[in-house]
């Protein structure tokens, strides 16, 4: 646990008592603060009370008279699509609003670091797609070379559940826009921006607000090194804002769409090869085509980001390349789950938006595509990558309407069981049956993991 520093003896309100909320309450109490908790869910409130935490309503500005700060769980919208009444009451009372990420950064460094030979470092990864794989890949590479490291944030443990760092340790954090938008302290040593595509637009009031939430990791924190994907206009803009000029190697630009040259520091992947350029000269090359855990251009972007982070931490190119080959990938992200009669089955249930699904489609050929669910803002127009799709099998409550918007032949299946059955009926040797929904899962499942597990269970039943 990371005890929260700087709030000793003060009352701190916590809104939302899920994983991060309860973790924040424990860490605040460990640091000498007095947590005051609230959640509209009676079961969540009961769990907090069972641990001895005070629970009381937070409804009006007067409820915040003796509160030093309000900590909001990431799943709770605070401003859009409409102001949260508890957050509004805190702000009206003049109480600062924060989250567990802000508490982590204000509490991570301690006096114990004075005796360390190498100060611990924090790597923070954000972006629309690929941040989980990138974070896990960085953690894997560091583990392979024996560097002490921990993984947390939007993946693995909550940030305040981490162990206090030891000499030379690296903490790798995956941070979503929900986590970066409110944190009052954001001070990573290395920060990564993978890419940007429309997602969570209702939560952020549009693309501008969504990008602004991601940008805070760089603008508020001022990392020593920034690794920026420049294949979108927003990434190029961000790199330009952070850089003092073309030769400023504090910014590492990365791409999977173009060769990057110039006097600075660049990492890019083309035709399956990763290349590193510094001061206009190539310094390293890695063949990604034979790395089974990183298939497709989208994973090559993840490899570029992880490579750049590890190079900035002092690892040699050949060391990173060897570690790539031991990476098994993450569940529900281009996960090969089986093969029968020359037909492969791939689970990419994490492809919850159009951009992620398009990248998954570009990674394979001869695809029997299982897709559908709760369509997100922005529509399905960008699914031009569906050229490699032989047929789509659409699931979800609105499967018929979803199918009409697809640029390929589609069969309305509604359920996962029928989609897998029909795709297997049609499949031929050399085909890939790919789950890449391009939609949220909440019309049929609790989360994308449950959807992916359903797909794998149906595949296993037939295999």
CSV table of C-alpha atoms in Angstrom, one decimal:
chain,number,residue,atom,x,y,z
A,1,UNK,CA,0.0,0.0,0.0
A,2,UNK,CA,1.1,3.6,-0.7
A,3,UNK,CA,-0.1,5.6,2.4
A,4,UNK,CA,-1.4,9.0,1.3
A,5,UNK,CA,0.8,11.9,2.4
A,6,UNK,CA,-0.1,15.5,3.1
A,7,UNK,CA,-3.6,15.0,4.5
A,8,UNK,CA,-2.9,13.8,8.0
A,9,UNK,CA,-5.7,14.6,10.5
A,10,UNK,CA,-8.0,16.0,7.7
A,11,UNK,CA,-11.4,14.6,6.6
A,12,UNK,CA,-11.4,13.5,3.0
A,13,UNK,CA,-14.6,12.6,1.2
A,14,UNK,CA,-14.7,9.6,-1.2
A,15,UNK,CA,-17.4,9.3,-3.8
A,16,UNK,CA,-17.7,5.8,-5.3
A,17,UNK,CA,-16.7,2.7,-3.3
A,18,UNK,CA,-15.6,0.2,-6.0
A,19,UNK,CA,-12.0,-1.0,-6.3
A,20,UNK,CA,-10.3,2.4,-6.5
A,21,UNK,CA,-12.6,4.0,-3.9
A,22,UNK,CA,-12.0,1.5,-1.2
A,23,UNK,CA,-8.3,1.4,-2.0
A,24,UNK,CA,-8.2,5.2,-1.6
A,25,UNK,CA,-10.0,5.0,1.7
A,26,UNK,CA,-7.5,2.5,3.1
A,27,UNK,CA,-4.5,4.5,1.8
A,28,UNK,CA,-5.9,7.7,3.3
A,29,UNK,CA,-6.5,6.0,6.7
A,30,UNK,CA,-3.0,4.6,6.6
A,31,UNK,CA,-1.6,8.1,6.0
A,32,UNK,CA,-3.5,9.5,9.0
A,33,UNK,CA,-6.5,11.1,7.2
A,34,UNK,CA,-10.1,10.5,8.1
A,35,UNK,CA,-12.1,9.0,5.1
A,36,UNK,CA,-15.7,10.0,4.8
A,37,UNK,CA,-17.3,7.6,2.2
A,38,UNK,CA,-20.4,7.6,0.1
A,39,UNK,CA,-21.9,5.4,-2.7
A,40,UNK,CA,-25.5,5.2,-3.8
A,41,UNK,CA,-25.1,1.4,-4.0
A,42,UNK,CA,-26.2,-0.1,-0.6
A,43,UNK,CA,-23.9,-3.1,-1.2
A,44,UNK,CA,-20.9,-1.0,-1.8
A,45,UNK,CA,-21.7,1.2,1.2
A,46,UNK,CA,-22.1,-1.9,3.4
A,47,UNK,CA,-18.6,-3.2,2.3
A,48,UNK,CA,-17.0,0.1,3.4
A,49,UNK,CA,-18.9,0.1,6.7
A,50,UNK,CA,-17.8,-3.5,7.3
A,51,UNK,CA,-14.2,-2.2,7.1
A,52,UNK,CA,-14.9,0.4,9.7
A,53,UNK,CA,-15.2,3.4,7.4
A,54,UNK,CA,-17.7,6.2,8.1
A,55,UNK,CA,-20.4,6.5,5.4
A,56,UNK,CA,-22.6,9.6,5.2
A,57,UNK,CA,-24.4,11.4,2.4
A,58,UNK,CA,-22.7,14.1,0.5
A,59,UNK,CA,-25.5,16.1,-1.1
A,60,UNK,CA,-25.2,19.8,-0.3
A,61,UNK,CA,-22.3,22.3,0.0
A,62,UNK,CA,-22.9,22.3,3.8
A,63,UNK,CA,-22.0,18.6,3.9
A,64,UNK,CA,-18.4,19.7,2.8
A,65,UNK,CA,-17.9,22.3,5.6
A,66,UNK,CA,-15.1,20.3,7.3
A,67,UNK,CA,-13.9,18.3,4.2
A,68,UNK,CA,-10.4,19.0,2.8
A,69,UNK,CA,-10.8,17.2,-0.5
A,70,UNK,CA,-13.2,15.1,-2.5
A,71,UNK,CA,-11.9,11.9,-4.1
A,72,UNK,CA,-14.0,10.7,-7.1
A,73,UNK,CA,-13.8,7.2,-8.5
A,74,UNK,CA,-13.0,7.1,-12.2
A,75,UNK,CA,-16.2,5.5,-13.3
A,76,UNK,CA,-18.3,8.5,-12.1
A,77,UNK,CA,-18.8,11.3,-14.7
A,78,UNK,CA,-18.2,14.6,-13.0
A,79,UNK,CA,-19.0,17.2,-15.6
A,80,UNK,CA,-20.5,15.6,-18.8
A,81,UNK,CA,-23.0,14.6,-20.0
A,82,UNK,CA,-24.3,16.5,-17.0
A,83,UNK,CA,-22.7,17.7,-13.7
A,84,UNK,CA,-22.6,15.2,-10.9
A,85,UNK,CA,-24.5,16.7,-8.0
A,86,UNK,CA,-22.0,15.6,-5.4
A,87,UNK,CA,-19.1,17.0,-7.3
A,88,UNK,CA,-21.1,20.2,-8.0
A,89,UNK,CA,-21.8,20.5,-4.2
A,90,UNK,CA,-18.1,20.1,-3.4
A,91,UNK,CA,-17.0,22.7,-6.0
A,92,UNK,CA,-19.7,25.1,-4.8
A,93,UNK,CA,-18.2,24.7,-1.3
A,94,UNK,CA,-14.7,25.4,-2.6
A,95,UNK,CA,-13.5,21.9,-1.9
A,96,UNK,CA,-10.8,20.6,-4.3
A,97,UNK,CA,-11.7,17.5,-6.4
A,98,UNK,CA,-9.1,14.8,-7.0
A,99,UNK,CA,-8.9,11.0,-7.6
A,100,UNK,CA,-6.7,8.1,-6.6
A,101,UNK,CA,-4.1,8.9,-9.3
A,102,UNK,CA,-3.6,12.3,-7.9
A,103,UNK,CA,-3.2,10.9,-4.4
A,104,UNK,CA,-0.7,8.4,-5.7
A,105,UNK,CA,1.6,11.0,-7.4
A,106,UNK,CA,1.5,13.2,-4.3
A,107,UNK,CA,2.4,10.3,-2.0
A,108,UNK,CA,4.8,8.1,-4.1
A,109,UNK,CA,8.1,9.7,-3.2
A,110,UNK,CA,9.3,9.4,0.5
A,111,UNK,CA,12.3,10.2,2.6
A,112,UNK,CA,13.5,6.6,2.2
A,113,UNK,CA,14.5,7.5,-1.4
A,114,UNK,CA,17.4,9.5,0.0
A,115,UNK,CA,19.3,6.3,0.7
A,116,UNK,CA,18.6,4.8,-2.8
A,117,UNK,CA,21.3,4.6,-5.4
A,118,UNK,CA,18.7,4.9,-8.2
A,119,UNK,CA,15.5,6.8,-7.6
A,120,UNK,CA,12.3,4.9,-8.6
A,121,UNK,CA,10.6,6.0,-11.8
A,122,UNK,CA,7.1,6.1,-13.1
A,123,UNK,CA,6.1,5.3,-16.7
A,124,UNK,CA,2.5,6.3,-17.5
A,125,UNK,CA,0.8,5.1,-20.7
A,126,UNK,CA,-2.4,6.7,-22.1
A,127,UNK,CA,-4.2,6.8,-25.5
A,128,UNK,CA,-7.3,5.4,-27.1
A,129,UNK,CA,-6.1,2.0,-28.1
A,130,UNK,CA,-3.1,-0.2,-27.2
A,131,UNK,CA,-2.3,1.2,-23.8
A,132,UNK,CA,-3.0,-2.1,-21.9
A,133,UNK,CA,-0.8,-4.1,-24.2
A,134,UNK,CA,1.9,-1.4,-24.2
A,135,UNK,CA,1.9,-1.2,-20.4
A,136,UNK,CA,2.1,-5.0,-20.1
A,137,UNK,CA,4.8,-5.2,-22.7
A,138,UNK,CA,7.0,-2.7,-20.9
A,139,UNK,CA,6.5,-4.5,-17.6
A,140,UNK,CA,7.3,-7.8,-19.4
A,141,UNK,CA,10.6,-6.5,-20.9
A,142,UNK,CA,11.7,-5.0,-17.6
A,143,UNK,CA,10.9,-8.2,-15.8
A,144,UNK,CA,12.9,-10.2,-18.3
A,145,UNK,CA,16.0,-8.1,-17.7
A,146,UNK,CA,15.7,-8.4,-13.9
A,147,UNK,CA,14.7,-4.8,-13.3
A,148,UNK,CA,12.3,-4.5,-10.3
A,149,UNK,CA,8.9,-3.3,-11.6
A,150,UNK,CA,5.2,-3.1,-10.8
A,151,UNK,CA,2.2,-2.8,-13.0
A,152,UNK,CA,-1.0,-0.9,-12.0
A,153,UNK,CA,-3.7,1.6,-12.9
A,154,UNK,CA,-6.3,0.7,-15.4
A,155,UNK,CA,-4.6,-2.8,-15.6
A,156,UNK,CA,-3.7,-5.0,-12.7
A,157,UNK,CA,-3.8,-3.4,-9.2
A,158,UNK,CA,-5.1,0.0,-8.2
A,159,UNK,CA,-2.3,2.5,-7.9
A,160,UNK,CA,-2.6,2.9,-4.1
A,161,UNK,CA,-2.4,-0.9,-3.7
A,162,UNK,CA,1.2,-0.9,-5.0
A,163,UNK,CA,4.0,-1.8,-2.7
A,164,UNK,CA,6.3,1.1,-1.7
A,165,UNK,CA,9.1,1.1,-4.4
A,166,UNK,CA,12.5,-0.2,-3.8
A,167,UNK,CA,15.9,1.1,-5.1
A,168,UNK,CA,15.8,1.4,-8.9
A,169,UNK,CA,12.3,0.2,-9.3
A,170,UNK,CA,10.0,1.2,-12.3
A,171,UNK,CA,6.3,1.5,-11.8
A,172,UNK,CA,4.3,1.2,-15.1
A,173,UNK,CA,0.8,2.7,-15.0
A,174,UNK,CA,-1.9,2.4,-17.6
A,175,UNK,CA,-4.1,5.5,-17.3
A,176,UNK,CA,-7.4,6.0,-19.0
A,177,UNK,CA,-8.9,9.4,-19.7
A,178,UNK,CA,-11.2,8.8,-16.8
A,179,UNK,CA,-8.1,8.7,-14.6
A,180,UNK,CA,-6.1,11.6,-16.1
A,181,UNK,CA,-9.0,14.1,-16.3
A,182,UNK,CA,-9.3,14.8,-12.5
A,183,UNK,CA,-5.9,14.0,-11.0
A,184,UNK,CA,-4.4,17.1,-9.3
A,185,UNK,CA,-0.9,15.6,-9.4
A,186,UNK,CA,0.4,14.0,-12.6
A,187,UNK,CA,4.2,13.7,-12.5
A,188,UNK,CA,5.4,10.7,-14.4
A,189,UNK,CA,9.1,10.4,-15.4
A,190,UNK,CA,8.2,8.9,-18.8
A,191,UNK,CA,4.8,9.4,-20.4
A,192,UNK,CA,3.4,7.7,-23.5
A,193,UNK,CA,0.6,8.8,-25.9
A,194,UNK,CA,-0.3,5.8,-28.1
A,195,UNK,CA,-3.0,7.3,-30.4
A,196,UNK,CA,-6.3,9.0,-30.4
A,197,UNK,CA,-9.7,7.9,-31.9
A,198,UNK,CA,-13.3,8.7,-30.9
A,199,UNK,CA,-14.2,7.1,-27.6
A,200,UNK,CA,-16.1,8.1,-24.4
A,201,UNK,CA,-17.3,11.3,-26.2
A,202,UNK,CA,-20.4,11.7,-24.0
A,203,UNK,CA,-18.2,11.5,-20.9
A,204,UNK,CA,-15.8,14.2,-22.1
A,205,UNK,CA,-18.2,16.5,-24.0
A,206,UNK,CA,-16.7,15.6,-27.5
A,207,UNK,CA,-13.3,15.0,-29.0
A,208,UNK,CA,-11.8,18.2,-27.7
A,209,UNK,CA,-12.6,17.3,-24.1
A,210,UNK,CA,-11.4,13.7,-24.7
A,211,UNK,CA,-8.1,14.9,-26.1
A,212,UNK,CA,-7.8,17.5,-23.3
A,213,UNK,CA,-8.1,14.7,-20.7
A,214,UNK,CA,-5.3,12.7,-22.3
A,215,UNK,CA,-3.1,15.9,-22.8
A,216,UNK,CA,-3.2,16.6,-19.1
A,217,UNK,CA,-0.7,13.8,-18.5
A,218,UNK,CA,1.9,15.8,-20.4
A,219,UNK,CA,0.8,19.4,-19.8
A,220,UNK,CA,0.4,19.0,-16.0
A,221,UNK,CA,3.2,16.7,-15.3
A,222,UNK,CA,6.0,17.8,-17.6
A,223,UNK,CA,7.6,14.3,-18.0
A,224,UNK,CA,11.4,14.0,-18.5
A,225,UNK,CA,10.7,12.0,-21.6
A,226,UNK,CA,7.5,11.9,-23.8
A,227,UNK,CA,6.8,9.2,-26.3
A,228,UNK,CA,4.1,10.4,-28.7
A,229,UNK,CA,2.3,8.6,-31.5
A,230,UNK,CA,2.2,11.0,-34.4
A,231,UNK,CA,-0.2,9.2,-36.8
A,232,UNK,CA,-3.1,11.5,-35.8
A,233,UNK,CA,-3.2,15.3,-35.9
A,234,UNK,CA,-3.6,15.4,-32.1
A,235,UNK,CA,-0.4,13.5,-31.6
A,236,UNK,CA,1.5,15.7,-33.9
A,237,UNK,CA,0.1,18.8,-32.1
A,238,UNK,CA,1.1,17.4,-28.7
A,239,UNK,CA,4.6,16.5,-29.9
A,240,UNK,CA,5.0,20.0,-31.2
A,241,UNK,CA,3.8,21.6,-28.0
A,242,UNK,CA,6.2,19.5,-25.9
A,243,UNK,CA,9.3,19.9,-28.1
A,244,UNK,CA,11.7,22.9,-28.1
A,245,UNK,CA,12.7,22.1,-31.7
A,246,UNK,CA,13.3,19.3,-34.2
A,247,UNK,CA,16.4,18.1,-32.4
A,248,UNK,CA,14.8,18.0,-29.0
A,249,UNK,CA,15.2,14.3,-28.0
A,250,UNK,CA,13.1,14.6,-24.9
A,251,UNK,CA,10.2,13.9,-27.3
A,252,UNK,CA,10.4,10.5,-29.1
A,253,UNK,CA,8.0,10.5,-32.0
A,254,UNK,CA,6.6,7.1,-33.2
A,255,UNK,CA,4.6,5.9,-36.1
A,256,UNK,CA,3.3,2.8,-38.0
A,257,UNK,CA,2.2,4.8,-41.0
A,258,UNK,CA,5.3,6.7,-42.1
A,259,UNK,CA,9.1,6.7,-42.0
A,260,UNK,CA,10.3,9.3,-39.5
A,261,UNK,CA,13.5,11.1,-40.1
A,262,UNK,CA,15.2,14.3,-38.8
A,263,UNK,CA,17.6,15.4,-36.1
A,264,UNK,CA,15.5,14.2,-33.2
A,265,UNK,CA,14.7,10.7,-31.8
A,266,UNK,CA,12.1,8.6,-33.7
A,267,UNK,CA,10.9,5.0,-33.6
A,268,UNK,CA,8.6,3.7,-36.3
A,269,UNK,CA,7.5,0.4,-37.8
A,270,UNK,CA,7.0,-0.4,-41.5
A,271,UNK,CA,6.3,-3.7,-43.2
A,272,UNK,CA,6.9,-5.6,-40.0
A,273,UNK,CA,10.3,-3.9,-39.1
A,274,UNK,CA,10.8,-1.5,-36.2
A,275,UNK,CA,13.5,1.1,-36.8
A,276,UNK,CA,15.1,3.6,-34.4
A,277,UNK,CA,16.6,6.8,-35.7
A,278,UNK,CA,18.6,9.3,-33.8
A,279,UNK,CA,20.2,12.5,-35.1
A,280,UNK,CA,19.1,11.5,-38.6
A,281,UNK,CA,20.8,8.1,-38.5
A,282,UNK,CA,19.4,4.6,-38.0
A,283,UNK,CA,20.7,3.1,-34.7
A,284,UNK,CA,18.7,-0.2,-34.5
A,285,UNK,CA,16.2,-2.4,-36.4
A,286,UNK,CA,14.0,-5.2,-35.0
A,287,UNK,CA,12.0,-7.7,-37.1
A,288,UNK,CA,8.5,-7.9,-35.6
A,289,UNK,CA,7.1,-10.3,-38.1
A,290,UNK,CA,8.1,-13.4,-36.1
A,291,UNK,CA,7.0,-12.2,-32.7
A,292,UNK,CA,3.8,-14.2,-32.1
A,293,UNK,CA,2.5,-12.1,-29.3
A,294,UNK,CA,2.4,-8.9,-31.3
A,295,UNK,CA,0.5,-9.6,-34.6
A,296,UNK,CA,-0.6,-6.7,-36.9
A,297,UNK,CA,0.2,-3.1,-37.3
A,298,UNK,CA,-1.6,-2.0,-34.1
A,299,UNK,CA,0.6,-4.3,-32.1
A,300,UNK,CA,3.6,-3.0,-33.9
A,301,UNK,CA,2.7,0.4,-32.7
A,302,UNK,CA,2.5,-1.0,-29.1
A,303,UNK,CA,6.0,-2.5,-29.7
A,304,UNK,CA,7.3,0.9,-30.9
A,305,UNK,CA,6.0,2.6,-27.7
A,306,UNK,CA,7.4,-0.1,-25.4
A,307,UNK,CA,10.7,-0.1,-27.2
A,308,UNK,CA,11.0,3.7,-26.9
A,309,UNK,CA,10.2,3.6,-23.2
A,310,UNK,CA,12.8,0.9,-22.5
A,311,UNK,CA,15.4,2.6,-24.6
A,312,UNK,CA,14.8,5.8,-22.6
A,313,UNK,CA,15.4,3.7,-19.5
A,314,UNK,CA,18.8,2.6,-20.8
A,315,UNK,CA,18.1,-0.9,-22.2
A,316,UNK,CA,19.9,-2.0,-25.3
A,317,UNK,CA,18.0,-2.8,-28.6
A,318,UNK,CA,19.0,-6.5,-28.7
A,319,UNK,CA,17.9,-6.9,-25.1
A,320,UNK,CA,14.5,-5.5,-25.9
A,321,UNK,CA,14.2,-7.6,-29.1
A,322,UNK,CA,14.9,-10.8,-27.1
A,323,UNK,CA,12.2,-9.9,-24.6
A,324,UNK,CA,9.6,-9.2,-27.3
A,325,UNK,CA,9.7,-12.9,-28.3
A,326,UNK,CA,8.7,-14.0,-24.8
A,327,UNK,CA,5.6,-11.8,-24.7
A,328,UNK,CA,2.4,-13.9,-24.8
A,329,UNK,CA,0.0,-11.0,-25.3
A,330,UNK,CA,-3.0,-10.1,-23.2
A,331,UNK,CA,-6.3,-11.9,-22.9
A,332,UNK,CA,-9.0,-10.4,-25.3
A,333,UNK,CA,-6.4,-8.6,-27.4
A,334,UNK,CA,-5.7,-10.4,-30.7
A,335,UNK,CA,-5.6,-13.6,-28.6
A,336,UNK,CA,-5.3,-16.8,-30.5
A,337,UNK,CA,-7.6,-19.2,-28.7
A,338,UNK,CA,-7.6,-22.2,-31.0
A,339,UNK,CA,-7.3,-23.8,-34.5
A,340,UNK,CA,-9.2,-26.5,-36.3
A,341,UNK,CA,-9.0,-27.7,-39.9
A,342,UNK,CA,-6.9,-24.7,-40.9
A,343,UNK,CA,-9.3,-22.2,-39.3
A,344,UNK,CA,-7.9,-19.9,-36.6
A,345,UNK,CA,-10.0,-18.4,-33.8
A,346,UNK,CA,-8.9,-15.0,-32.5
A,347,UNK,CA,-10.4,-13.1,-29.5
A,348,UNK,CA,-10.1,-9.3,-29.7
A,349,UNK,CA,-13.1,-8.5,-27.4
A,350,UNK,CA,-11.2,-5.4,-26.2
A,351,UNK,CA,-11.8,-3.8,-29.7
A,352,UNK,CA,-14.7,-1.9,-28.2
A,353,UNK,CA,-14.5,1.0,-30.7
A,354,UNK,CA,-14.3,1.4,-34.4
A,355,UNK,CA,-10.6,2.3,-34.6
A,356,UNK,CA,-9.6,-0.7,-32.5
A,357,UNK,CA,-11.7,-3.0,-34.6
A,358,UNK,CA,-10.3,-1.6,-37.8
A,359,UNK,CA,-6.8,-2.3,-36.6
A,360,UNK,CA,-7.7,-5.8,-35.7
A,361,UNK,CA,-9.2,-6.4,-39.1
A,362,UNK,CA,-5.9,-5.2,-40.8
A,363,UNK,CA,-3.9,-7.8,-38.8
A,364,UNK,CA,-5.5,-10.8,-40.6
A,365,UNK,CA,-6.8,-12.0,-43.9
A,366,UNK,CA,-9.9,-14.1,-44.9
A,367,UNK,CA,-11.8,-13.0,-41.9
A,368,UNK,CA,-15.1,-14.3,-40.6
A,369,UNK,CA,-15.9,-11.3,-38.4
A,370,UNK,CA,-18.0,-11.5,-35.3
A,371,UNK,CA,-19.0,-7.9,-34.3
A,372,UNK,CA,-21.8,-5.9,-32.8
A,373,UNK,CA,-23.0,-4.6,-29.4
A,374,UNK,CA,-23.7,-1.0,-28.2
A,375,UNK,CA,-22.6,1.3,-31.0
A,376,UNK,CA,-20.5,4.2,-29.8
A,377,UNK,CA,-20.7,7.8,-31.1
A,378,UNK,CA,-19.1,8.4,-34.4
A,379,UNK,CA,-20.8,5.6,-36.3
A,380,UNK,CA,-19.1,2.8,-38.3
A,381,UNK,CA,-18.0,4.8,-41.3
A,382,UNK,CA,-14.3,4.2,-40.6
A,383,UNK,CA,-14.5,0.5,-41.0
A,384,UNK,CA,-12.9,0.7,-44.4
A,385,UNK,CA,-10.4,-2.0,-43.3
A,386,UNK,CA,-13.2,-4.5,-43.7
A,387,UNK,CA,-11.8,-5.3,-47.2
A,388,UNK,CA,-10.3,-8.5,-45.7
A,389,UNK,CA,-13.6,-9.6,-44.3
A,390,UNK,CA,-15.4,-12.4,-46.1
A,391,UNK,CA,-18.6,-12.0,-44.0
A,392,UNK,CA,-19.7,-10.5,-40.7
A,393,UNK,CA,-21.8,-12.2,-38.1
A,394,UNK,CA,-23.5,-9.6,-35.9
A,395,UNK,CA,-24.4,-10.0,-32.2
A,396,UNK,CA,-26.2,-7.7,-29.8
A,397,UNK,CA,-29.7,-6.4,-29.1
A,398,UNK,CA,-29.5,-4.1,-32.0
A,399,UNK,CA,-27.8,-6.6,-34.4
A,400,UNK,CA,-30.1,-5.9,-37.3
A,401,UNK,CA,-29.5,-2.1,-37.3
A,402,UNK,CA,-25.8,-2.6,-36.7
A,403,UNK,CA,-25.6,-5.0,-39.7
A,404,UNK,CA,-27.2,-2.5,-42.1
A,405,UNK,CA,-24.3,0.0,-41.4
A,406,UNK,CA,-21.5,-2.5,-42.2
A,407,UNK,CA,-19.6,-2.2,-45.5
A,408,UNK,CA,-19.6,-6.1,-46.0
A,409,UNK,CA,-22.1,-8.9,-46.3
A,410,UNK,CA,-23.5,-9.6,-42.8
A,411,UNK,CA,-25.7,-12.1,-41.1
A,412,UNK,CA,-27.8,-11.2,-38.1
A,413,UNK,CA,-27.0,-13.7,-35.3
A,414,UNK,CA,-27.8,-11.8,-32.1
A,415,UNK,CA,-26.1,-14.3,-29.8
A,416,UNK,CA,-22.5,-15.3,-29.5
A,417,UNK,CA,-23.5,-19.0,-29.7
A,418,UNK,CA,-25.2,-18.5,-33.1
A,419,UNK,CA,-22.4,-16.3,-34.4
A,420,UNK,CA,-19.7,-18.8,-33.7
A,421,UNK,CA,-21.8,-21.6,-35.0
A,422,UNK,CA,-22.6,-19.8,-38.3
A,423,UNK,CA,-19.0,-18.6,-38.8
A,424,UNK,CA,-17.7,-22.2,-38.3
A,425,UNK,CA,-20.3,-23.4,-40.8
A,426,UNK,CA,-19.0,-21.1,-43.5
A,427,UNK,CA,-15.3,-21.1,-42.7
A,428,UNK,CA,-12.7,-22.7,-45.0
A,429,UNK,CA,-9.1,-23.6,-44.4
A,430,UNK,CA,-7.1,-20.4,-44.2
A,431,UNK,CA,-9.9,-18.3,-42.7
A,432,UNK,CA,-9.8,-16.5,-39.3
A,433,UNK,CA,-12.8,-16.3,-37.1
A,434,UNK,CA,-12.2,-13.0,-35.4
A,435,UNK,CA,-14.2,-11.4,-32.5
A,436,UNK,CA,-13.6,-7.7,-32.9
A,437,UNK,CA,-16.9,-6.1,-31.8
A,438,UNK,CA,-16.4,-2.4,-32.7
A,439,UNK,CA,-18.9,-1.7,-29.9
A,440,UNK,CA,-19.4,-1.7,-26.2
A,441,UNK,CA,-20.6,-4.9,-24.5
A,442,UNK,CA,-23.1,-3.7,-22.0
A,443,UNK,CA,-26.2,-4.7,-24.0
A,444,UNK,CA,-25.4,-8.4,-23.3
A,445,UNK,CA,-22.5,-8.6,-21.0
A,446,UNK,CA,-21.1,-6.9,-17.8
A,447,UNK,CA,-17.8,-6.1,-19.6
A,448,UNK,CA,-15.6,-6.9,-22.6
A,449,UNK,CA,-13.8,-9.6,-20.6
A,450,UNK,CA,-17.1,-11.5,-20.1
A,451,UNK,CA,-17.9,-11.2,-23.8
A,452,UNK,CA,-14.5,-12.6,-24.8
A,453,UNK,CA,-14.9,-15.5,-22.3
A,454,UNK,CA,-18.2,-16.3,-23.9
A,455,UNK,CA,-16.6,-16.4,-27.3
A,456,UNK,CA,-13.8,-18.6,-26.1
A,457,UNK,CA,-16.3,-20.9,-24.4
A,458,UNK,CA,-18.3,-21.3,-27.6
A,459,UNK,CA,-15.1,-22.0,-29.6
A,460,UNK,CA,-14.0,-24.6,-27.1
A,461,UNK,CA,-17.4,-26.3,-27.3
A,462,UNK,CA,-17.0,-26.7,-31.1
A,463,UNK,CA,-13.3,-27.6,-30.9
